[in-house]
PDB file of C-alpha atoms in Angstrom:
ATOM      1  CA  GLU L 204     -50.029 148.668 -97.391  1.00 56.00           C
ATOM      2  CA  THR L 205     -48.566 144.660 -96.707  1.00 69.00           C
ATOM      3  CA  GLY L 206     -50.289 141.944 -95.644  1.00 90.00           C
ATOM      4  CA  VAL L 207     -49.070 139.048 -93.413  1.00 95.00           C
ATOM      5  CA  THR L 208     -47.074 136.768 -96.544  1.00 96.00           C
ATOM      6  CA  GLN L 209     -45.611 133.202 -95.375  1.00 97.00           C
ATOM      7  CA  SER L 210     -43.619 130.752 -97.604  1.00 97.00           C
ATOM      8  CA  PRO L 211     -43.582 128.072 -98.365  1.00 97.00           C
ATOM      9  CA  THR L 212     -46.481 127.469 -99.537  1.00 96.00           C
ATOM     10  CA  HIS L 213     -46.911 123.567 -99.573  1.00 97.00           C
ATOM     11  CA  LEU L 214     -44.025 121.331 -97.846  1.00 96.00           C
ATOM     12  CA  ILE L 215     -43.753 117.803 -97.800  1.00 98.00           C
ATOM     13  CA  LYS L 216     -41.852 116.206 -95.411  1.00 98.00           C
ATOM     14  CA  THR L 217     -40.781 112.815 -93.813  1.00 98.00           C
ATOM     15  CA  ARG L 218     -41.738 111.287 -89.945  1.00 98.00           C
ATOM     16  CA  GLY L 219     -38.595 112.123 -87.968  1.00 98.00           C
ATOM     17  CA  GLN L 220     -38.294 115.406 -90.476  1.00 98.00           C
ATOM     18  CA  GLN L 221     -37.212 118.995 -88.907  1.00 98.00           C
ATOM     19  CA  VAL L 222     -39.171 121.678 -91.123  1.00 98.00           C
ATOM     20  CA  THR L 223     -39.087 125.171 -90.709  1.00 98.00           C
ATOM     21  CA  LEU L 224     -41.599 127.561 -91.823  1.00 98.00           C
ATOM     22  CA  ARG L 225     -41.765 131.612 -92.375  1.00 98.00           C
ATOM     23  CA  CYS L 226     -44.046 134.280 -92.168  1.00 97.00           C
ATOM     24  CA  SER L 227     -43.979 138.621 -92.726  1.00 95.00           C
ATOM     25  CA  SER L 228     -45.660 140.753 -90.739  1.00 92.00           C
ATOM     26  CA  GLN L 229     -48.717 143.204 -91.667  1.00 88.00           C
ATOM     27  CA  SER L 230     -46.635 146.496 -92.849  1.00 85.00           C
ATOM     28  CA  GLY L 231     -46.742 147.776 -88.773  1.00 83.00           C
ATOM     29  CA  HIS L 232     -47.841 145.090 -86.118  1.00 88.00           C
ATOM     30  CA  ASN L 233     -45.286 143.625 -83.903  1.00 88.00           C
ATOM     31  CA  THR L 234     -46.989 140.406 -82.971  1.00 91.00           C
ATOM     32  CA  VAL L 235     -46.882 137.528 -84.633  1.00 94.00           C
ATOM     33  CA  SER L 236     -49.083 134.430 -83.238  1.00 95.00           C
ATOM     34  CA  TRP L 237     -49.211 130.428 -85.234  1.00 97.00           C
ATOM     35  CA  TYR L 238     -52.015 128.693 -85.387  1.00 98.00           C
ATOM     36  CA  GLN L 239     -52.256 124.706 -86.338  1.00 98.00           C
ATOM     37  CA  GLN L 240     -55.468 123.772 -88.844  1.00 97.00           C
ATOM     38  CA  ALA L 241     -56.422 120.074 -88.866  1.00 95.00           C
ATOM     39  CA  LEU L 242     -58.735 119.672 -92.231  1.00 92.00           C
ATOM     40  CA  GLY L 243     -61.535 119.618 -91.254  1.00 90.00           C
ATOM     41  CA  GLN L 244     -61.138 121.570 -88.372  1.00 93.00           C
ATOM     42  CA  GLY L 245     -60.628 124.738 -86.635  1.00 95.00           C
ATOM     43  CA  PRO L 246     -57.070 127.355 -85.814  1.00 96.00           C
ATOM     44  CA  GLN L 247     -55.701 126.219 -83.166  1.00 97.00           C
ATOM     45  CA  PHE L 248     -53.259 128.604 -81.415  1.00 95.00           C
ATOM     46  CA  ILE L 249     -49.487 126.840 -81.182  1.00 97.00           C
ATOM     47  CA  PHE L 250     -47.533 130.274 -79.566  1.00 95.00           C
ATOM     48  CA  GLN L 251     -47.152 134.241 -80.435  1.00 93.00           C
ATOM     49  CA  TYR L 252     -44.492 136.190 -79.962  1.00 93.00           C
ATOM     50  CA  TYR L 253     -44.266 140.065 -78.411  1.00 88.00           C
ATOM     51  CA  ARG L 254     -41.029 141.666 -78.374  1.00 87.00           C
ATOM     52  CA  GLU L 255     -39.351 138.722 -80.352  1.00 91.00           C
ATOM     53  CA  GLU L 256     -40.506 136.875 -77.471  1.00 91.00           C
ATOM     54  CA  GLU L 257     -42.783 133.970 -76.938  1.00 91.00           C
ATOM     55  CA  ASN L 258     -46.282 135.005 -74.764  1.00 87.00           C
ATOM     56  CA  GLY L 259     -48.079 132.387 -74.477  1.00 87.00           C
ATOM     57  CA  ARG L 260     -47.815 128.403 -75.405  1.00 92.00           C
ATOM     58  CA  GLY L 261     -50.721 126.344 -76.529  1.00 93.00           C
ATOM     59  CA  ASN L 262     -51.082 123.401 -75.947  1.00 94.00           C
ATOM     60  CA  PHE L 263     -48.013 121.914 -78.366  1.00 97.00           C
ATOM     61  CA  PRO L 264     -45.536 119.855 -77.278  1.00 97.00           C
ATOM     62  CA  PRO L 265     -41.916 121.596 -77.226  1.00 97.00           C
ATOM     63  CA  ARG L 266     -40.914 119.935 -80.910  1.00 98.00           C
ATOM     64  CA  PHE L 267     -42.261 122.960 -81.288  1.00 98.00           C
ATOM     65  CA  SER L 268     -40.032 126.073 -81.571  1.00 97.00           C
ATOM     66  CA  GLY L 269     -40.292 129.783 -83.388  1.00 97.00           C
ATOM     67  CA  LEU L 270     -38.745 132.639 -83.789  1.00 96.00           C
ATOM     68  CA  GLN L 271     -39.527 136.619 -84.084  1.00 96.00           C
ATOM     69  CA  PHE L 272     -36.614 139.056 -85.623  1.00 94.00           C
ATOM     70  CA  PRO L 273     -36.400 142.484 -85.639  1.00 92.00           C
ATOM     71  CA  ASN L 274     -38.264 143.592 -87.824  1.00 90.00           C
ATOM     72  CA  TYR L 275     -41.635 141.398 -86.910  1.00 91.00           C
ATOM     73  CA  SER L 276     -40.869 138.864 -89.191  1.00 94.00           C
ATOM     74  CA  SER L 277     -41.038 134.778 -87.555  1.00 97.00           C
ATOM     75  CA  GLU L 278     -40.053 131.921 -87.976  1.00 98.00           C
ATOM     76  CA  LEU L 279     -42.128 128.418 -86.906  1.00 98.00           C
ATOM     77  CA  ASN L 280     -39.765 125.383 -86.558  1.00 98.00           C
ATOM     78  CA  VAL L 281     -40.309 121.740 -85.754  1.00 98.00           C
ATOM     79  CA  ASN L 282     -38.781 118.850 -85.058  1.00 98.00           C
ATOM     80  CA  ALA L 283     -38.873 114.675 -85.638  1.00 98.00           C
ATOM     81  CA  LEU L 284     -41.802 115.963 -87.624  1.00 98.00           C
ATOM     82  CA  GLU L 285     -44.940 112.592 -86.357  1.00 98.00           C
ATOM     83  CA  LEU L 286     -47.595 112.106 -89.405  1.00 98.00           C
ATOM     84  CA  ASP L 287     -50.187 113.812 -87.343  1.00 97.00           C
ATOM     85  CA  ASP L 288     -48.140 117.937 -87.551  1.00 98.00           C
ATOM     86  CA  SER L 289     -49.869 117.140 -91.605  1.00 98.00           C
ATOM     87  CA  ALA L 290     -51.924 120.577 -91.624  1.00 97.00           C
ATOM     88  CA  LEU L 291     -52.283 123.902 -92.511  1.00 97.00           C
ATOM     89  CA  TYR L 292     -50.199 126.816 -90.597  1.00 98.00           C
ATOM     90  CA  LEU L 293     -50.975 129.843 -90.180  1.00 98.00           C
ATOM     91  CA  CYS L 294     -49.199 133.134 -89.214  1.00 97.00           C
ATOM     92  CA  ALA L 295     -51.493 135.567 -88.370  1.00 95.00           C
ATOM     93  CA  SER L 296     -49.983 139.386 -87.322  1.00 93.00           C
ATOM     94  CA  SER L 297     -51.762 141.970 -86.030  1.00 88.00           C
ATOM     95  CA  LEU L 298     -50.641 145.335 -84.047  1.00 85.00           C
ATOM     96  CA  THR L 299     -49.752 146.055 -80.036  1.00 79.00           C
ATOM     97  CA  PRO L 300     -49.528 148.944 -79.494  1.00 73.00           C
ATOM     98  CA  GLY L 301     -48.017 149.545 -75.656  1.00 69.00           C
ATOM     99  CA  GLN L 302     -49.871 148.330 -72.956  1.00 61.00           C
ATOM    100  CA  ARG L 303     -53.462 147.523 -74.347  1.00 63.00           C
ATOM    101  CA  VAL L 304     -54.372 144.712 -76.440  1.00 63.00           C
ATOM    102  CA  SER L 305     -55.031 144.102 -79.668  1.00 69.00           C
ATOM    103  CA  TYR L 306     -57.510 141.766 -80.600  1.00 76.00           C
ATOM    104  CA  GLU L 307     -57.475 141.705 -84.312  1.00 86.00           C
ATOM    105  CA  GLN L 308     -56.229 139.183 -85.752  1.00 90.00           C
ATOM    106  CA  TYR L 309     -55.240 139.021 -89.652  1.00 92.00           C
ATOM    107  CA  PHE L 310     -54.066 135.715 -91.667  1.00 95.00           C
ATOM    108  CA  GLY L 311     -52.159 135.097 -93.571  1.00 96.00           C
ATOM    109  CA  PRO L 312     -52.675 132.421 -96.752  1.00 96.00           C
ATOM    110  CA  GLY L 313     -50.630 129.057 -94.545  1.00 97.00           C
ATOM    111  CA  THR L 314     -48.379 126.722 -94.908  1.00 97.00           C
ATOM    112  CA  ARG L 315     -50.174 123.436 -96.055  1.00 97.00           C
ATOM    113  CA  LEU L 316     -47.426 120.923 -94.898  1.00 98.00           C
ATOM    114  CA  THR L 317     -47.525 117.655 -95.400  1.00 98.00           C
ATOM    115  CA  VAL L 318     -45.696 113.870 -93.300  1.00 98.00           C
ATOM    116  CA  THR L 319     -45.750 111.062 -94.540  1.00 97.00           C
TER     117      THR L 319
ATOM    118  CA  GLN E 339     -61.669 120.673 -75.036  1.00 67.00           C
ATOM    119  CA  GLN E 340     -63.318 122.968 -77.294  1.00 77.00           C
ATOM    120  CA  GLN E 341     -64.069 126.619 -75.444  1.00 91.00           C
ATOM    121  CA  VAL E 342     -66.329 128.041 -78.774  1.00 96.00           C
ATOM    122  CA  LYS E 343     -68.770 125.468 -79.489  1.00 97.00           C
ATOM    123  CA  GLN E 344     -69.642 126.064 -82.976  1.00 97.00           C
ATOM    124  CA  SER E 345     -72.963 124.457 -85.557  1.00 97.00           C
ATOM    125  CA  PRO E 346     -74.386 123.950 -87.888  1.00 97.00           C
ATOM    126  CA  GLN E 347     -70.800 121.608 -89.754  1.00 97.00           C
ATOM    127  CA  SER E 348     -72.751 122.333 -92.454  1.00 98.00           C
ATOM    128  CA  LEU E 349     -75.107 124.671 -93.974  1.00 98.00           C
ATOM    129  CA  ILE E 350     -77.400 125.401 -97.766  1.00 98.00           C
ATOM    130  CA  VAL E 351     -79.303 127.824 -97.847  1.00 98.00           C
ATOM    131  CA  GLN E 352     -80.872 129.315-101.321  1.00 97.00           C
ATOM    132  CA  LYS E 353     -80.152 132.450-103.290  1.00 98.00           C
ATOM    133  CA  GLY E 354     -81.411 135.476-101.640  1.00 98.00           C
ATOM    134  CA  GLY E 355     -81.331 133.638 -98.749  1.00 98.00           C
ATOM    135  CA  ILE E 356     -80.882 134.239 -94.787  1.00 98.00           C
ATOM    136  CA  SER E 357     -77.905 132.045 -93.443  1.00 98.00           C
ATOM    137  CA  ILE E 358     -77.479 131.945 -89.795  1.00 98.00           C
ATOM    138  CA  ILE E 359     -74.668 130.757 -88.060  1.00 98.00           C
ATOM    139  CA  ASN E 360     -74.516 130.697 -83.904  1.00 98.00           C
ATOM    140  CA  CYS E 361     -71.595 129.425 -81.130  1.00 98.00           C
ATOM    141  CA  ALA E 362     -71.607 128.892 -77.892  1.00 98.00           C
ATOM    142  CA  TYR E 363     -68.339 129.690 -75.374  1.00 96.00           C
ATOM    143  CA  GLU E 364     -69.032 128.908 -71.612  1.00 92.00           C
ATOM    144  CA  ASN E 365     -64.906 131.811 -70.410  1.00 91.00           C
ATOM    145  CA  THR E 366     -67.196 134.913 -69.761  1.00 91.00           C
ATOM    146  CA  ALA E 367     -63.714 136.157 -69.517  1.00 89.00           C
ATOM    147  CA  PHE E 368     -64.112 136.565 -73.411  1.00 91.00           C
ATOM    148  CA  ASP E 369     -64.375 140.258 -74.789  1.00 89.00           C
ATOM    149  CA  TYR E 370     -64.379 139.519 -77.722  1.00 91.00           C
ATOM    150  CA  PHE E 371     -66.128 137.634 -80.470  1.00 95.00           C
ATOM    151  CA  PRO E 372     -65.100 138.021 -83.944  1.00 95.00           C
ATOM    152  CA  TRP E 373     -65.955 135.991 -87.899  1.00 97.00           C
ATOM    153  CA  TYR E 374     -63.311 134.812 -89.941  1.00 97.00           C
ATOM    154  CA  GLN E 375     -63.776 133.433 -93.838  1.00 97.00           C
ATOM    155  CA  GLN E 376     -61.955 131.373 -95.343  1.00 97.00           C
ATOM    156  CA  PHE E 377     -62.101 130.021 -98.566  1.00 95.00           C
ATOM    157  CA  PRO E 378     -60.534 127.403 -99.671  1.00 91.00           C
ATOM    158  CA  GLY E 379     -56.729 127.265-100.402  1.00 87.00           C
ATOM    159  CA  LYS E 380     -57.036 131.074 -98.025  1.00 91.00           C
ATOM    160  CA  GLY E 381     -55.963 132.164 -94.631  1.00 94.00           C
ATOM    161  CA  PRO E 382     -59.304 132.460 -92.779  1.00 96.00           C
ATOM    162  CA  ALA E 383     -59.851 136.040 -93.803  1.00 95.00           C
ATOM    163  CA  LEU E 384     -61.891 138.312 -90.319  1.00 94.00           C
ATOM    164  CA  LEU E 385     -65.568 139.304 -91.668  1.00 96.00           C
ATOM    165  CA  ILE E 386     -66.550 141.109 -88.698  1.00 95.00           C
ATOM    166  CA  ALA E 387     -66.520 141.191 -84.836  1.00 94.00           C
ATOM    167  CA  ILE E 388     -67.521 142.461 -81.677  1.00 94.00           C
ATOM    168  CA  ARG E 389     -67.981 143.540 -77.844  1.00 91.00           C
ATOM    169  CA  PRO E 390     -70.064 142.190 -75.461  1.00 89.00           C
ATOM    170  CA  ASP E 391     -70.699 145.597 -74.133  1.00 90.00           C
ATOM    171  CA  VAL E 392     -73.114 146.375 -77.621  1.00 92.00           C
ATOM    172  CA  SER E 393     -76.251 142.901 -78.701  1.00 94.00           C
ATOM    173  CA  GLU E 394     -76.038 143.952 -82.123  1.00 96.00           C
ATOM    174  CA  LYS E 395     -73.817 144.964 -85.254  1.00 96.00           C
ATOM    175  CA  LYS E 396     -74.425 145.055 -88.504  1.00 97.00           C
ATOM    176  CA  GLU E 397     -71.864 145.982 -91.377  1.00 96.00           C
ATOM    177  CA  GLY E 398     -72.753 145.117 -94.669  1.00 96.00           C
ATOM    178  CA  ARG E 399     -74.946 141.596 -95.414  1.00 97.00           C
ATOM    179  CA  PHE E 400     -73.467 140.399 -92.459  1.00 97.00           C
ATOM    180  CA  THR E 401     -74.720 140.706 -88.903  1.00 97.00           C
ATOM    181  CA  ILE E 402     -74.181 139.646 -85.654  1.00 97.00           C
ATOM    182  CA  SER E 403     -75.794 139.014 -82.627  1.00 96.00           C
ATOM    183  CA  PHE E 404     -75.092 138.451 -79.240  1.00 96.00           C
ATOM    184  CA  ASN E 405     -76.604 137.696 -76.169  1.00 95.00           C
ATOM    185  CA  LYS E 406     -74.741 138.410 -72.860  1.00 94.00           C
ATOM    186  CA  SER E 407     -76.443 136.002 -70.718  1.00 94.00           C
ATOM    187  CA  ALA E 408     -77.323 132.867 -73.019  1.00 96.00           C
ATOM    188  CA  LYS E 409     -72.849 133.393 -73.510  1.00 96.00           C
ATOM    189  CA  GLN E 410     -74.081 132.434 -77.880  1.00 97.00           C
ATOM    190  CA  PHE E 411     -73.674 134.765 -80.135  1.00 97.00           C
ATOM    191  CA  SER E 412     -74.808 134.192 -83.528  1.00 98.00           C
ATOM    192  CA  LEU E 413     -73.683 135.840 -87.739  1.00 98.00           C
ATOM    193  CA  HIS E 414     -76.127 136.631 -90.270  1.00 98.00           C
ATOM    194  CA  ILE E 415     -75.943 136.842 -93.738  1.00 98.00           C
ATOM    195  CA  MET E 416     -78.311 138.486 -95.412  1.00 98.00           C
ATOM    196  CA  ASP E 417     -79.811 137.873 -99.066  1.00 98.00           C
ATOM    197  CA  SER E 418     -76.939 134.893 -99.307  1.00 98.00           C
ATOM    198  CA  GLN E 419     -74.538 134.815-103.001  1.00 98.00           C
ATOM    199  CA  PRO E 420     -72.913 132.692-104.355  1.00 97.00           C
ATOM    200  CA  GLY E 421     -70.107 134.732-103.580  1.00 97.00           C
ATOM    201  CA  ASP E 422     -70.902 134.160 -99.421  1.00 98.00           C
ATOM    202  CA  SER E 423     -70.011 129.488-100.355  1.00 98.00           C
ATOM    203  CA  ALA E 424     -66.949 129.626 -98.172  1.00 97.00           C
ATOM    204  CA  THR E 425     -66.109 127.983 -94.301  1.00 97.00           C
ATOM    205  CA  TYR E 426     -66.974 130.341 -91.353  1.00 98.00           C
ATOM    206  CA  PHE E 427     -64.967 130.283 -88.414  1.00 98.00           C
ATOM    207  CA  CYS E 428     -65.994 131.975 -84.701  1.00 98.00           C
ATOM    208  CA  ALA E 429     -63.593 133.148 -82.314  1.00 96.00           C
ATOM    209  CA  ALA E 430     -63.494 134.596 -79.681  1.00 95.00           C
ATOM    210  CA  SER E 431     -60.545 136.300 -77.518  1.00 91.00           C
ATOM    211  CA  PHE E 432     -60.156 137.536 -73.941  1.00 83.00           C
ATOM    212  CA  ARG E 433     -57.271 139.898 -71.977  1.00 69.00           C
ATOM    213  CA  GLY E 434     -55.140 137.936 -70.557  1.00 62.00           C
ATOM    214  CA  SER E 435     -51.379 136.576 -70.234  1.00 52.00           C
ATOM    215  CA  THR E 436     -51.102 136.225 -74.121  1.00 63.00           C
ATOM    216  CA  LEU E 437     -52.047 139.413 -76.895  1.00 70.00           C
ATOM    217  CA  GLY E 438     -55.675 138.628 -78.541  1.00 77.00           C
ATOM    218  CA  ARG E 439     -54.591 135.042 -78.179  1.00 88.00           C
ATOM    219  CA  LEU E 440     -57.952 133.241 -80.702  1.00 93.00           C
ATOM    220  CA  TYR E 441     -60.751 130.335 -79.310  1.00 94.00           C
ATOM    221  CA  PHE E 442     -62.115 129.305 -82.482  1.00 96.00           C
ATOM    222  CA  GLY E 443     -65.019 126.883 -83.090  1.00 97.00           C
ATOM    223  CA  ARG E 444     -64.907 123.614 -85.537  1.00 96.00           C
ATOM    224  CA  GLY E 445     -66.411 126.062 -88.467  1.00 97.00           C
ATOM    225  CA  THR E 446     -69.608 125.806 -90.391  1.00 98.00           C
ATOM    226  CA  GLN E 447     -69.027 125.279 -94.392  1.00 98.00           C
ATOM    227  CA  LEU E 448     -72.162 127.626 -96.496  1.00 98.00           C
ATOM    228  CA  THR E 449     -73.093 126.640 -99.859  1.00 98.00           C
ATOM    229  CA  VAL E 450     -75.091 128.886-101.600  1.00 98.00           C
ATOM    230  CA  TRP E 451     -77.083 128.002-103.900  1.00 95.00           C
ATOM    231  CA  PRO E 452     -78.763 129.699-107.288  1.00 89.00           C
TER     232      PRO E 452
END
């Protein structure tokens, strides 16, 4: 069974640039959630993708967007980067069987984004 | 607005001792309470979780105690070991429009010294 993988591991961008982060979900999982973890804080929910559609969003502006692909992998895109976007971005996958909610989320190692 | 409040922020325990981390919540719709363990440079790893229909769940040295009336839950680590040194996060989730969205506490940095 393959765990959640994310790429790249680290990234340095300049304010105003755009960035794309990638996530491969755990084998068999069909739901992907993205979280932002600022230094010394708990992860904050950005949004979730299920059946290739956004299925809920936290308190993040529209310049944070995402995609989910037929193989359940996902991308997080951030436009017009700001200094406060510097954080660890975590992807979590889970299995949502039919109409039932699956609460167990498994996290990847994260992508450390630094905006200068 | 922090939906889940966690304390203490940091904890130092001697090897073999008991580590206790507490969390409180307000939203009574929460029905799933996991604990995650995070090592530096790694993502959070699911440690143990509980539903509100039970008051305690034990897995090895890790125990969750749950008090529904007080809206509090805690993690107890028995016989704490240096390898347990990590940041621990409590979280909560509820059945709603988003499938299992997690609300995290701010974390507790645990140090177990030999």
